[in-house]
Amino acid sequence: MTKRITAILVGLGILVLAVFLIYAWEPSIPEQEPPSPGDFSEAMIEQGRALAGIGNCQSCHTVDPERPLAGGRPFPTDFGTLYSTNITPDPATGIGTWSREAFHRGMRQGVARNGAHLFPAFPYTHYTLVRDEDLDALYAYLMTREPVNAEPPDNQLRFPFNVRLLQAGWKLLFFEEERYQPEDARPELWNRGAYLAQGLGHCSACHTPRNKFGAERTDLAYEGAVIDNWYAPALNTDSRAPVAWTEASLYDYLRSGGSTYHGVAVGSMADVVHRGLGEAENRDIRALASYFSAMAEPGSDEQARQTATATIQSAQRRTADTLGYGEKVFTYACASCHYNDPDNPRALRPDLSLNTALRADNPMNLIRVTLEGVGNEEGLPGVVMPGFAELSNADISALLHFLRATHTDRPAWDNLEDEIERQRQKVATNTESEQ
Ligand code: HEC
Ligand code: HEC
Ligand code: HEC
């Protein structure tokens, strides 16, 4: 009897495995000669350039700016380190032999030309929404780049995470291939914004928390998440921005890197704004602003101005009541730049009471900006902020407690000093690896 049950179970196991293998198996698409530049119109290539920016291909596929798109950027995960691939048209090490069909399948199903499943660190889960014409323009752009012969380092993933076939199981659970479907009840501009944000722009890839398998939690869409040691804040009704984001302020922020009543774009968001969206048309930035402003139910621009004034005034009132050590640090290190006239707040001297980083549940962005400053490639063009790594952990902790207590109405942060030390270590290793 037990023998028979064992035999049935083994049989069933083999059957399930066979069905999975049939499901998981993807054919290799034959190699082709790399297309020649004359195959694509100039207009198509230019459209592809803007789309590649919106999709942020550069950021993830470039390590050395001299060798754009040649891959090799490390992606540390809980399962080991993965490296981005070479997507220049080099036939030996890049995607030169990929046909249009292979490229479309890669972008929409996360399957390489040779049939191997790709890992979702490559955001094909978003790119699947992209229309045919736009993928064709991207293909035209990539195939007309300078081919770079460069093999990315081998992935360092632990068994069984290195078995690409198992990615088919991940897809079964967390991925659906689909194209963007416009919502007829919404205006055209909103739909354009939704198409760009959910598809190529993959905004939720950073702004949405993930489950333990690395898939985005759709039930917590745009609730804010930590990614690559930056905190990408909530963009939905949970936004902690003291002044609600309006379409106009989102437009300014996404176009220039800052907006009058908010902070500036630093860290990975600076990359999105300055490298990624830099070549996008004004209309597409407007579309993104329309989509995200509708998500957070903002008020009018006049309300925004009034809230900003009131917020700065209450910070000034609260500051007048305290005179602790934190305020001394602030006066010595920050106040020479970060003061503001409540009736005329200016983005060039961002008023810290208007900054999401001070009100966020996670202090990491504020700590990083305090330690590292704001570089030339970040925030608004033409302005920088020095870093204050020479302050002690105790000084910074007192300073940030003071700012939190006076410039916001949020509860105090826990364990600030530990988090400051953790960030200090990370900043030190980052600077070493860049040299
Ligand atoms: C968030 C980082 C990220 C972004 C943004 C990104 N990629 Fe990738 N991409 C990766 C990683 C990592 C891999 C390697 C995945 C693997 O090995 O399974 C990859 C792989 C690929 C591949 C497969 C290449 C091969 O040889 O197998 C293609 C094609 C590709 N990306 C194209 C693009 C294009 C086009 C864009 C912009 C629209 C883009 N990627 C944006 C991270 C990214
Ligand atoms: C690679 C990760 C990443 C991607 C992709 C990304 N963001 Fe961000 N975003 C961040 C981080 C990190 C911050 C915090 C920056 C700071 O504090 O200056 C941020 C901040 C923002 C803010 C400011 C929020 C506030 O209250 O201060 C807005 C608005 C925003 N992102 C919109 C977008 C949009 C729109 C997209 C898609 C086009 C996008 N982001 C894609 C990482 C990302
Ligand atoms: C020399 C002038 C100067 C000093 C001193 C200074 N800052 Fe700044 N800070 C700036 C400027 C300018 C920006 C905007 C940079 C940009 O847009 O590129 C900025 C931006 C910021 C931001 C916004 C980051 C974001 O994500 O929106 C924070 C937070 C901040 N500073 C905190 C501090 C703190 C805390 C101190 C004191 C330890 C300090 N700053 C000292 C000039 C200064």
Coordinates of C-alpha atoms and ligand atoms in Angstrom, one line a residue:
M1 CA 0.0 0.0 0.0
T2 CA 2.7 2.5 1.1
K3 CA 4.7 1.5 -2.0
R4 CA 1.8 2.3 -4.2
I5 CA 1.2 5.7 -2.6
T6 CA 4.9 6.5 -2.9
A7 CA 4.8 5.6 -6.6
I8 CA 1.7 7.8 -7.2
L9 CA 3.4 10.7 -5.4
V10 CA 6.6 10.4 -7.3
G11 CA 4.6 10.1 -10.5
L12 CA 2.7 13.3 -9.7
G13 CA 5.9 15.1 -8.8
I14 CA 7.4 14.2 -12.2
L15 CA 4.3 15.3 -13.9
V16 CA 4.3 18.7 -12.1
L17 CA 8.0 19.2 -12.9
A18 CA 7.3 18.3 -16.6
V19 CA 4.4 20.8 -16.8
F20 CA 6.6 23.5 -15.1
L21 CA 9.5 22.8 -17.5
I22 CA 7.2 23.1 -20.5
Y23 CA 5.8 26.4 -19.1
A24 CA 9.2 27.7 -18.2
W25 CA 11.0 26.8 -21.4
E26 CA 11.5 29.7 -23.9
P27 CA 13.0 29.2 -27.3
S28 CA 16.2 30.9 -28.4
I29 CA 15.6 33.5 -31.1
P30 CA 18.1 33.1 -34.0
E31 CA 21.0 35.7 -34.1
Q32 CA 20.9 38.2 -36.8
E33 CA 23.4 40.6 -38.3
P34 CA 23.4 43.9 -36.4
P35 CA 21.1 46.4 -38.2
S36 CA 22.8 49.3 -40.0
P37 CA 22.2 52.9 -38.9
G38 CA 20.4 53.6 -42.2
D39 CA 17.7 51.2 -41.2
F40 CA 16.2 53.8 -38.8
S41 CA 14.9 57.4 -39.4
E42 CA 16.6 60.2 -37.5
A43 CA 13.2 61.1 -35.9
M44 CA 12.8 57.6 -34.6
I45 CA 16.3 57.6 -33.1
E46 CA 15.6 60.9 -31.4
Q47 CA 12.3 59.7 -30.0
G48 CA 14.1 56.6 -28.7
R49 CA 16.7 58.8 -27.0
A50 CA 14.0 60.6 -25.0
L51 CA 12.2 57.3 -24.2
A52 CA 15.5 55.7 -23.0
G53 CA 15.9 58.6 -20.7
I54 CA 12.4 58.2 -19.2
G55 CA 13.2 54.5 -18.8
N56 CA 16.5 55.4 -17.1
C57 CA 18.4 52.7 -19.1
Q58 CA 21.6 54.8 -18.7
S59 CA 21.6 54.8 -14.9
C60 CA 21.4 51.0 -14.5
H61 CA 23.5 50.0 -17.6
T62 CA 26.4 52.4 -17.2
V63 CA 29.4 52.3 -14.8
D64 CA 31.9 54.3 -16.7
P65 CA 30.5 57.4 -18.4
E66 CA 33.0 56.9 -21.2
R67 CA 31.4 53.6 -22.0
P68 CA 27.7 54.3 -21.9
L69 CA 25.2 51.4 -21.7
A70 CA 28.1 48.8 -21.5
G71 CA 26.6 47.3 -18.3
G72 CA 28.4 46.0 -15.2
R73 CA 26.7 48.0 -12.5
P74 CA 26.3 45.8 -9.4
F75 CA 22.9 45.2 -7.9
P76 CA 23.3 43.9 -4.3
T77 CA 20.3 41.7 -3.3
D78 CA 19.5 39.5 -0.3
F79 CA 20.4 36.5 -2.6
G80 CA 23.8 37.8 -3.8
T81 CA 25.0 40.4 -6.4
L82 CA 23.7 40.7 -9.9
Y83 CA 25.3 42.8 -12.7
S84 CA 23.5 44.7 -15.4
T85 CA 24.3 43.6 -19.0
N86 CA 25.9 45.3 -21.9
I87 CA 23.1 46.7 -24.1
T88 CA 25.2 48.4 -26.8
P89 CA 25.0 46.8 -30.2
D90 CA 28.3 45.0 -29.8
P91 CA 27.6 41.5 -31.4
A92 CA 29.9 39.6 -29.0
T93 CA 29.1 41.1 -25.6
G94 CA 26.1 43.3 -26.2
I95 CA 22.7 43.0 -27.9
G96 CA 23.9 43.5 -31.5
T97 CA 22.6 40.1 -32.7
W98 CA 19.1 40.7 -31.1
S99 CA 16.3 41.0 -33.7
R100 CA 13.4 43.4 -33.1
E101 CA 11.4 40.4 -32.0
A102 CA 14.0 39.3 -29.5
F103 CA 14.2 42.9 -28.1
H104 CA 10.4 43.1 -27.8
R105 CA 10.3 39.8 -26.0
G106 CA 13.1 40.8 -23.7
M107 CA 11.5 44.1 -22.7
R108 CA 8.0 42.6 -22.3
Q109 CA 8.6 39.1 -20.9
G110 CA 12.0 39.4 -19.3
V111 CA 13.5 36.7 -21.5
A112 CA 17.0 37.1 -23.1
R113 CA 17.5 36.3 -26.8
N114 CA 18.9 32.8 -26.0
G115 CA 15.7 32.0 -24.0
A116 CA 17.1 32.5 -20.5
H117 CA 14.8 34.2 -17.9
L118 CA 16.0 37.6 -16.7
F119 CA 15.9 38.8 -13.1
P120 CA 13.3 41.4 -12.1
A121 CA 16.1 43.9 -11.1
F122 CA 15.6 44.7 -14.8
P123 CA 12.2 46.4 -14.6
Y124 CA 10.5 44.4 -17.4
T125 CA 7.6 44.1 -15.1
H126 CA 6.9 47.7 -16.0
Y127 CA 8.3 47.8 -19.5
T128 CA 5.7 45.1 -20.5
L129 CA 3.2 48.0 -20.6
V130 CA 5.1 49.8 -23.4
R131 CA 3.5 50.1 -26.8
D132 CA 5.0 48.6 -30.0
E133 CA 6.0 52.0 -31.5
D134 CA 7.9 53.1 -28.4
L135 CA 9.8 49.8 -28.2
D136 CA 10.7 50.2 -31.9
A137 CA 12.0 53.7 -31.2
L138 CA 14.0 52.4 -28.2
Y139 CA 15.4 49.6 -30.4
A140 CA 16.4 52.1 -33.1
Y141 CA 18.2 54.3 -30.5
L142 CA 20.1 51.4 -28.9
M143 CA 21.1 49.8 -32.2
T144 CA 22.6 53.1 -33.4
R145 CA 24.8 53.6 -30.2
E146 CA 28.6 53.1 -30.3
P147 CA 29.2 49.3 -29.8
V148 CA 31.3 48.7 -26.7
N149 CA 33.1 45.4 -26.3
A150 CA 32.7 44.7 -22.5
E151 CA 31.7 41.6 -20.6
P152 CA 30.0 42.4 -17.3
P153 CA 31.3 40.5 -14.2
D154 CA 29.8 37.1 -13.5
N155 CA 26.8 37.3 -11.1
Q156 CA 27.5 36.2 -7.6
L157 CA 24.1 34.7 -6.7
R158 CA 23.7 31.9 -4.2
F159 CA 22.1 28.6 -5.2
P160 CA 19.2 28.2 -6.0
F161 CA 18.8 31.8 -6.9
N162 CA 21.3 31.6 -9.7
V163 CA 19.1 29.1 -11.6
R164 CA 17.4 31.3 -14.2
L165 CA 14.7 28.7 -14.9
L166 CA 13.3 29.3 -11.5
Q167 CA 12.5 32.9 -12.4
A168 CA 9.7 31.3 -14.4
G169 CA 8.2 30.4 -11.0
W170 CA 8.6 34.0 -9.8
K171 CA 6.8 35.2 -13.0
L172 CA 4.0 32.8 -12.4
L173 CA 3.4 34.3 -9.0
F174 CA 4.1 38.0 -9.6
F175 CA 4.1 38.9 -13.2
E176 CA 1.5 39.4 -15.9
E177 CA 2.4 40.4 -19.4
E178 CA 0.0 43.2 -20.5
R179 CA -0.1 46.5 -22.4
Y180 CA -1.2 49.8 -20.9
Q181 CA -5.0 50.2 -21.2
P182 CA -6.2 53.9 -21.1
E183 CA -8.9 54.8 -18.6
D184 CA -11.6 56.4 -20.7
A185 CA -13.0 58.4 -17.8
R186 CA -9.6 60.2 -17.4
P187 CA -8.3 63.1 -19.5
E188 CA -5.7 62.3 -22.2
L189 CA -2.9 64.1 -20.3
W190 CA -3.5 61.9 -17.2
N191 CA -3.5 58.8 -19.3
R192 CA -0.2 59.8 -20.9
G193 CA 1.2 60.3 -17.4
A194 CA -0.1 57.0 -16.2
Y195 CA 1.4 55.2 -19.3
L196 CA 4.8 56.8 -18.7
A197 CA 4.8 56.4 -14.9
Q198 CA 3.7 52.8 -14.8
G199 CA 5.5 51.7 -17.9
L200 CA 8.9 53.1 -19.0
G201 CA 9.3 55.5 -16.0
H202 CA 8.8 52.6 -13.5
C203 CA 8.3 55.2 -10.7
S204 CA 6.8 52.6 -8.4
A205 CA 9.9 50.4 -8.7
C206 CA 11.5 52.8 -6.1
H207 CA 8.4 54.4 -4.4
T208 CA 6.5 51.2 -3.6
P209 CA 7.6 48.7 -0.9
R210 CA 8.4 45.1 -1.9
N211 CA 7.6 41.7 -0.4
K212 CA 10.2 39.2 0.6
F213 CA 10.5 37.8 -2.9
G214 CA 11.3 41.3 -4.3
A215 CA 7.9 41.9 -5.9
E216 CA 6.2 45.2 -5.5
R217 CA 3.3 45.2 -3.1
T218 CA 0.4 46.5 -5.3
D219 CA -1.7 47.0 -2.1
L220 CA 0.8 49.5 -0.9
A221 CA 1.4 51.3 -4.2
Y222 CA 3.4 54.5 -3.8
E223 CA 3.5 54.3 0.0
G224 CA 7.3 55.0 0.1
A225 CA 10.2 52.5 0.3
V226 CA 13.9 52.2 1.0
I227 CA 15.9 51.5 -2.1
D228 CA 19.7 51.5 -2.6
N229 CA 20.1 53.2 0.8
W230 CA 17.8 56.1 -0.1
Y231 CA 14.2 56.6 1.1
A232 CA 11.8 57.2 -1.8
P233 CA 9.0 58.9 -0.1
A234 CA 5.2 58.3 -0.4
L235 CA 3.6 59.9 -3.4
N236 CA 0.0 59.0 -2.6
T237 CA -2.3 60.5 0.1
D238 CA 0.3 59.3 2.6
S239 CA 2.8 61.9 1.4
R240 CA 4.4 63.7 4.3
A241 CA 5.2 66.8 2.2
P242 CA 4.0 69.7 4.4
V243 CA 2.6 71.5 1.3
A244 CA 0.6 69.1 -0.9
W245 CA 2.2 68.6 -4.3
T246 CA 0.2 70.4 -7.1
E247 CA 0.6 69.8 -10.8
A248 CA 2.6 73.0 -11.1
S249 CA 5.0 72.1 -8.3
L250 CA 5.5 68.5 -9.5
Y251 CA 6.2 69.9 -13.0
D252 CA 8.9 72.2 -11.5
Y253 CA 10.4 69.4 -9.4
L254 CA 10.6 66.9 -12.3
R255 CA 11.8 69.4 -14.8
S256 CA 14.4 71.4 -12.7
G257 CA 15.1 69.3 -9.6
G258 CA 13.4 71.5 -7.1
S259 CA 10.2 73.4 -6.4
T260 CA 9.5 76.5 -4.3
Y261 CA 7.5 74.9 -1.6
H262 CA 9.4 71.6 -1.4
G263 CA 12.8 70.1 -1.1
V264 CA 15.1 69.2 -4.0
A265 CA 15.8 65.9 -5.8
V266 CA 18.9 64.3 -4.3
G267 CA 20.4 60.7 -4.5
S268 CA 18.8 58.3 -7.0
M269 CA 16.0 60.9 -7.6
A270 CA 18.5 63.4 -8.9
D271 CA 19.5 60.7 -11.5
V272 CA 15.9 60.3 -12.5
V273 CA 15.4 64.0 -13.0
H274 CA 18.7 65.2 -14.4
R275 CA 19.9 62.2 -16.4
G276 CA 16.6 60.4 -17.0
L277 CA 13.9 62.9 -17.7
G278 CA 16.4 65.5 -19.0
E279 CA 15.5 64.9 -22.6
A280 CA 11.8 64.3 -22.2
E281 CA 9.5 66.8 -23.8
N282 CA 7.8 69.4 -21.5
R283 CA 4.4 67.8 -22.4
D284 CA 5.5 64.4 -21.0
I285 CA 6.7 66.0 -17.8
R286 CA 3.4 67.8 -17.6
A287 CA 1.7 64.4 -18.1
L288 CA 3.6 62.9 -15.2
A289 CA 2.7 65.9 -13.0
S290 CA -0.9 65.5 -13.9
Y291 CA -0.9 61.8 -13.0
F292 CA 0.8 62.2 -9.6
S293 CA -1.1 65.3 -8.6
A294 CA -4.4 63.5 -9.1
M295 CA -3.0 60.7 -6.8
A296 CA -2.5 63.0 -3.8
E297 CA -5.6 65.2 -4.1
P298 CA -3.8 68.5 -3.9
G299 CA -5.2 71.9 -3.4
S300 CA -4.7 75.0 -5.5
D301 CA -1.5 76.9 -6.0
E302 CA -2.8 79.7 -3.8
Q303 CA -3.5 77.2 -0.9
A304 CA 0.0 75.9 -1.4
R305 CA 1.4 79.4 -0.9
Q306 CA -0.7 79.9 2.3
T307 CA 0.3 76.6 3.7
A308 CA 4.0 77.2 3.1
T309 CA 3.8 80.6 4.8
A310 CA 1.9 79.1 7.8
T311 CA 4.4 76.2 8.1
I312 CA 7.4 78.5 8.1
Q313 CA 5.8 80.8 10.7
S314 CA 5.0 78.0 13.1
A315 CA 8.6 76.7 12.8
Q316 CA 9.8 80.1 13.7
R317 CA 7.4 80.3 16.7
R318 CA 8.5 76.9 18.0
T319 CA 12.2 77.7 17.5
A320 CA 11.7 80.9 19.6
D321 CA 10.7 78.7 22.6
T322 CA 13.8 76.4 22.6
L323 CA 17.4 77.0 23.1
G324 CA 19.0 73.6 23.3
Y325 CA 22.3 72.3 22.1
G326 CA 20.7 71.2 18.8
E327 CA 19.8 74.8 18.0
K328 CA 23.4 75.8 18.6
V329 CA 24.5 73.3 16.0
F330 CA 21.9 74.6 13.6
T331 CA 22.9 78.2 14.1
Y332 CA 26.6 77.3 13.6
A333 CA 26.2 74.9 10.7
C334 CA 23.0 75.5 8.8
A335 CA 21.3 78.8 9.5
S336 CA 23.5 80.9 7.4
C337 CA 21.9 79.3 4.3
H338 CA 18.6 77.8 5.5
Y339 CA 16.6 80.9 6.6
N340 CA 13.6 82.2 4.9
D341 CA 11.1 85.0 4.7
P342 CA 7.7 83.3 5.3
D343 CA 6.0 85.6 2.8
N344 CA 8.6 84.9 0.1
P345 CA 9.9 81.3 0.4
R346 CA 12.6 80.6 -2.2
A347 CA 13.7 77.3 -3.5
L348 CA 17.3 78.4 -3.8
R349 CA 17.5 78.5 0.1
P350 CA 15.1 75.7 0.8
D351 CA 13.3 76.3 4.0
L352 CA 13.8 73.1 6.0
S353 CA 10.2 73.2 7.4
L354 CA 9.0 72.6 3.8
N355 CA 11.2 69.6 3.3
T356 CA 9.7 66.1 3.1
A357 CA 13.0 64.6 4.5
L358 CA 12.3 66.2 7.9
R359 CA 8.8 64.9 8.2
A360 CA 9.3 61.4 6.7
D361 CA 9.0 58.4 9.0
N362 CA 12.5 57.4 7.9
P363 CA 15.4 59.9 8.7
M364 CA 17.9 58.4 6.3
N365 CA 17.7 61.1 3.5
L366 CA 18.1 63.9 6.0
I367 CA 21.1 62.2 7.6
R368 CA 22.7 61.5 4.2
V369 CA 22.2 65.1 3.0
T370 CA 23.7 66.4 6.3
L371 CA 26.7 64.1 6.0
E372 CA 27.3 64.3 2.2
G373 CA 25.8 67.6 1.2
V374 CA 24.1 68.1 -2.2
G375 CA 26.3 67.8 -5.2
N376 CA 26.4 69.7 -8.5
E377 CA 24.5 66.9 -10.3
E378 CA 21.8 67.0 -7.7
G379 CA 19.0 69.4 -6.7
L380 CA 18.6 72.6 -8.6
P381 CA 21.2 73.5 -11.3
G382 CA 24.0 75.9 -10.2
V383 CA 23.6 75.4 -6.4
V384 CA 25.4 73.0 -4.1
M385 CA 25.5 72.4 -0.3
P386 CA 28.6 71.3 1.5
G387 CA 28.6 68.1 3.6
F388 CA 29.0 68.2 7.4
A389 CA 30.7 64.8 8.0
E390 CA 33.1 66.5 10.5
L391 CA 30.2 67.0 13.0
S392 CA 30.1 64.2 15.6
N393 CA 27.2 61.7 15.7
A394 CA 26.0 63.4 18.9
D395 CA 26.0 66.8 17.3
I396 CA 24.1 65.6 14.2
S397 CA 21.7 63.7 16.4
A398 CA 21.0 66.8 18.6
L399 CA 20.6 68.9 15.4
L400 CA 18.1 66.6 13.8
H401 CA 16.1 66.2 17.0
F402 CA 15.9 70.0 17.2
L403 CA 14.8 70.2 13.5
R404 CA 12.2 67.5 13.9
A405 CA 10.8 69.1 17.1
T406 CA 10.7 72.7 15.8
H407 CA 10.3 72.4 12.0
T408 CA 7.7 69.6 11.9
D409 CA 4.6 68.4 13.9
R410 CA 5.8 64.7 13.7
P411 CA 6.9 62.5 16.7
A412 CA 10.7 62.2 17.5
W413 CA 12.7 59.7 15.6
D414 CA 14.1 56.6 17.5
N415 CA 17.7 55.4 17.4
L416 CA 19.0 58.4 15.5
E417 CA 22.6 58.1 16.6
D418 CA 22.8 54.4 15.5
E419 CA 21.3 55.3 12.1
I420 CA 23.8 58.2 11.7
E421 CA 26.7 55.9 12.5
R422 CA 25.3 53.3 10.0
Q423 CA 25.1 56.0 7.2
R424 CA 28.6 57.3 8.1
Q425 CA 30.0 53.8 7.5
K426 CA 28.1 53.4 4.2
V427 CA 29.2 56.8 3.0
A428 CA 32.8 55.9 3.8
T429 CA 32.6 52.6 1.8
N430 CA 30.9 54.4 -1.1
T431 CA 33.7 57.0 -1.4
E432 CA 36.4 54.3 -1.2
S433 CA 34.8 52.2 -4.0
E434 CA 34.5 55.3 -6.3
Q435 CA 38.2 56.0 -6.1
Ligands
HEC1 C1 16.7 49.4 -12.3 C2 17.8 49.1 -13.2 C3 17.6 48.9 -14.7 C4 17.0 49.8 -15.6 C5 16.3 51.1 -15.2 C6 17.1 49.1 -16.9 N1 17.7 47.9 -16.8 FE1 18.1 46.7 -18.3 N2 18.8 45.3 -17.0 C7 19.1 45.5 -15.7 C8 19.7 44.3 -15.1 C9 20.2 44.2 -13.7 C10 19.8 43.4 -16.2 C11 20.4 42.0 -16.1 C12 19.2 41.0 -15.7 C13 19.7 39.6 -15.7 O1 20.9 39.3 -15.9 O2 18.8 38.7 -15.5 C14 19.2 44.0 -17.3 C15 19.1 43.4 -18.6 C16 18.6 44.0 -19.7 C17 18.5 43.4 -21.0 C18 18.8 41.9 -21.3 C19 20.2 41.9 -22.0 C20 20.8 40.6 -22.1 O3 21.9 40.5 -22.7 O4 20.3 39.6 -21.6 C21 18.0 44.3 -21.9 C22 17.7 44.2 -23.4 C23 17.8 45.6 -21.2 N3 18.2 45.3 -19.9 C24 17.4 46.7 -21.7 C25 17.1 47.9 -21.0 C26 16.5 49.1 -21.5 C27 16.2 49.3 -23.0 C28 16.3 49.9 -20.5 C29 15.7 51.3 -20.5 C30 14.4 51.4 -21.1 C31 16.7 49.2 -19.3 N4 17.2 48.0 -19.6 C32 16.7 49.8 -18.0 C33 18.8 46.7 -15.0 C34 18.1 47.7 -15.5
HEC2 C1 15.8 54.9 -8.6 C2 14.8 55.1 -7.7 C3 13.7 56.1 -8.0 C4 12.9 56.2 -9.1 C5 12.9 55.2 -10.3 C6 12.0 57.3 -9.0 N1 12.2 57.9 -7.8 FE1 11.2 59.6 -7.1 N2 12.4 59.6 -5.5 C7 13.4 58.7 -5.2 C8 14.1 59.1 -4.0 C9 15.3 58.4 -3.3 C10 13.5 60.3 -3.5 C11 13.9 61.2 -2.4 C12 14.8 62.3 -2.9 C13 15.1 63.4 -1.9 O1 14.9 63.3 -0.7 O2 15.6 64.4 -2.4 C14 12.4 60.6 -4.5 C15 11.6 61.7 -4.4 C16 10.6 62.0 -5.3 C17 9.6 63.1 -5.2 C18 9.6 64.1 -4.0 C19 8.7 63.7 -2.9 C20 8.7 64.6 -1.8 O3 7.7 64.6 -1.1 O4 9.7 65.2 -1.5 C21 8.8 63.0 -6.2 C22 7.6 63.9 -6.5 C23 9.2 61.9 -7.0 N3 10.2 61.2 -6.4 C24 8.6 61.5 -8.2 C25 9.0 60.4 -9.0 C26 8.5 60.1 -10.3 C27 7.3 60.9 -11.0 C28 9.2 59.0 -10.8 C29 9.0 58.3 -12.1 C30 9.2 59.2 -13.3 C31 10.1 58.7 -9.8 N4 10.0 59.5 -8.7 C32 11.0 57.6 -9.9 C33 13.8 57.6 -5.9 C34 13.2 57.2 -7.2
HEC3 C1 26.4 77.0 2.3 C2 25.0 77.0 2.3 C3 24.3 75.8 3.1 C4 24.6 75.3 4.3 C5 25.6 75.9 5.3 C6 23.7 74.3 4.5 N1 22.9 74.1 3.4 FE1 21.5 72.7 3.2 N2 21.2 73.2 1.3 C7 21.8 74.3 0.7 C8 21.3 74.4 -0.7 C9 21.8 75.5 -1.7 C10 20.4 73.4 -0.9 C11 19.8 73.0 -2.2 C12 20.8 72.4 -3.1 C13 20.4 72.2 -4.5 O1 19.2 72.4 -4.9 O2 21.2 71.7 -5.3 C14 20.3 72.7 0.4 C15 19.5 71.6 0.6 C16 19.3 71.0 1.8 C17 18.3 70.0 2.1 C18 17.3 69.4 1.1 C19 17.5 68.1 0.6 C20 16.3 67.5 0.0 O3 16.3 66.2 -0.2 O4 15.4 68.2 -0.4 C21 18.4 69.6 3.4 C22 17.6 68.6 4.2 C23 19.5 70.4 4.0 N3 20.0 71.3 3.0 C24 19.9 70.4 5.3 C25 20.9 71.1 5.8 C26 21.4 71.0 7.2 C27 20.8 70.1 8.2 C28 22.5 71.9 7.3 C29 23.4 72.1 8.5 C30 24.1 70.9 9.0 C31 22.6 72.6 6.0 N4 21.7 72.1 5.1 C32 23.6 73.5 5.7 C33 22.7 75.2 1.2 C34 23.3 75.0 2.5

